[in-house]
């Protein structure tokens, strides 16, 4: 079965600002999440983010990233924008990893 994993990541978390870039053993948390998601055998793993620093941290480590609007109220809203930007079809399976 083919599916795409999209990981929504925003910079301005109220509980822990800059959380996606927090290092875990020297690797940004969002990259660790993408690495764990890769174990699922997804056909594609993409981080959907509102901040260039997150996108750069991902891309510099070989993780695909797509920019989204900052104003999304939820990760699911960010995922929907990313799926549209990526041109995913309506019948494609998309897994939201938060």
Short mmCIF file of C-alpha atoms in Angstrom, two decimals:
data_model
loop_
_atom_site.label_atom_id
_atom_site.label_comp_id
_atom_site.label_asym_id
_atom_site.label_seq_id
_atom_site.Cartn_x
_atom_site.Cartn_y
_atom_site.Cartn_z
CA UNK A 1 0.00 0.00 0.00
CA UNK A 2 1.34 3.41 -0.97
CA UNK A 3 0.85 6.40 1.33
CA UNK A 4 2.32 9.79 2.13
CA UNK A 5 3.21 11.00 5.60
CA UNK A 6 2.89 14.72 6.25
CA UNK A 7 4.32 16.14 9.47
CA UNK A 8 2.93 19.60 10.36
CA UNK A 9 5.49 21.72 12.22
CA UNK A 10 5.04 25.30 13.35
CA UNK A 11 7.57 27.58 14.93
CA UNK A 12 5.40 29.54 17.38
CA UNK A 13 4.19 26.87 19.76
CA UNK A 14 2.78 28.52 22.88
CA UNK A 15 3.86 25.72 25.20
CA UNK A 16 7.37 25.26 23.80
CA UNK A 17 8.49 27.90 21.28
CA UNK A 18 10.77 26.65 18.50
CA UNK A 19 9.97 23.06 19.48
CA UNK A 20 10.59 21.58 15.99
CA UNK A 21 14.21 22.77 16.10
CA UNK A 22 14.94 21.57 19.64
CA UNK A 23 17.90 19.20 19.39
CA UNK A 24 17.62 15.58 20.39
CA UNK A 25 21.15 14.20 20.50
CA UNK A 26 22.19 16.97 18.12
CA UNK A 27 19.38 16.46 15.58
CA UNK A 28 16.31 18.73 15.36
CA UNK A 29 13.19 17.10 16.79
CA UNK A 30 11.28 17.47 13.50
CA UNK A 31 14.02 15.56 11.67
CA UNK A 32 13.87 12.80 14.31
CA UNK A 33 10.10 12.56 13.72
CA UNK A 34 10.65 12.28 9.96
CA UNK A 35 13.29 9.58 10.49
CA UNK A 36 10.88 7.61 12.68
CA UNK A 37 8.10 8.04 10.09
CA UNK A 38 10.42 6.64 7.40
CA UNK A 39 10.33 3.32 9.23
CA UNK A 40 6.66 3.06 8.19
CA UNK A 41 7.72 2.47 4.56
CA UNK A 42 5.69 5.48 3.39
CA UNK A 43 6.29 6.34 -0.25
CA UNK A 44 6.92 9.97 0.71
CA UNK A 45 7.57 11.91 3.91
CA UNK A 46 7.08 15.67 3.93
CA UNK A 47 7.31 18.26 6.69
CA UNK A 48 4.71 21.04 6.29
CA UNK A 49 6.00 24.16 8.01
CA UNK A 50 5.39 27.86 8.41
CA UNK A 51 9.01 28.83 8.98
CA UNK A 52 12.08 28.86 6.71
CA UNK A 53 14.40 27.71 9.51
CA UNK A 54 12.40 24.50 9.94
CA UNK A 55 12.36 23.91 6.19
CA UNK A 56 16.12 24.46 6.00
CA UNK A 57 16.81 22.13 8.96
CA UNK A 58 14.81 19.43 7.19
CA UNK A 59 16.25 19.93 3.73
CA UNK A 60 19.83 20.03 5.02
CA UNK A 61 19.27 16.52 6.36
CA UNK A 62 17.52 15.15 3.29
CA UNK A 63 13.94 15.58 4.53
CA UNK A 64 11.44 17.07 2.07
CA UNK A 65 9.70 20.22 3.31
CA UNK A 66 6.92 22.43 1.98
CA UNK A 67 6.09 25.93 3.16
CA UNK A 68 2.58 26.71 4.42
CA UNK A 69 0.80 29.76 5.79
CA UNK A 70 1.54 30.75 9.37
CA UNK A 71 -2.09 31.33 10.38
CA UNK A 72 -3.37 27.74 10.46
CA UNK A 73 -5.25 27.00 13.71
CA UNK A 74 -4.41 23.26 13.64
CA UNK A 75 -1.89 20.84 12.25
CA UNK A 76 -4.63 19.25 10.18
CA UNK A 77 -5.27 22.59 8.44
CA UNK A 78 -1.55 22.86 7.70
CA UNK A 79 -1.58 19.30 6.35
CA UNK A 80 -4.50 20.09 4.02
CA UNK A 81 -2.66 23.08 2.55
CA UNK A 82 0.49 20.97 2.07
CA UNK A 83 -1.43 18.12 0.41
CA UNK A 84 -2.91 20.60 -2.07
CA UNK A 85 0.48 22.23 -2.72
CA UNK A 86 2.01 18.81 -3.33
CA UNK A 87 -0.74 17.99 -5.83
CA UNK A 88 -1.86 14.87 -3.95
CA UNK A 89 -4.99 13.35 -5.42
CA UNK A 90 -8.24 13.10 -3.46
CA UNK A 91 -7.93 9.31 -3.28
CA UNK A 92 -4.32 9.25 -2.04
CA UNK A 93 -3.79 8.05 1.52
CA UNK A 94 -2.20 10.74 3.68
CA UNK A 95 -1.08 10.06 7.26
CA UNK A 96 -0.92 13.03 9.62
CA UNK A 97 1.95 12.55 12.08
CA UNK A 98 1.90 15.04 14.96
#
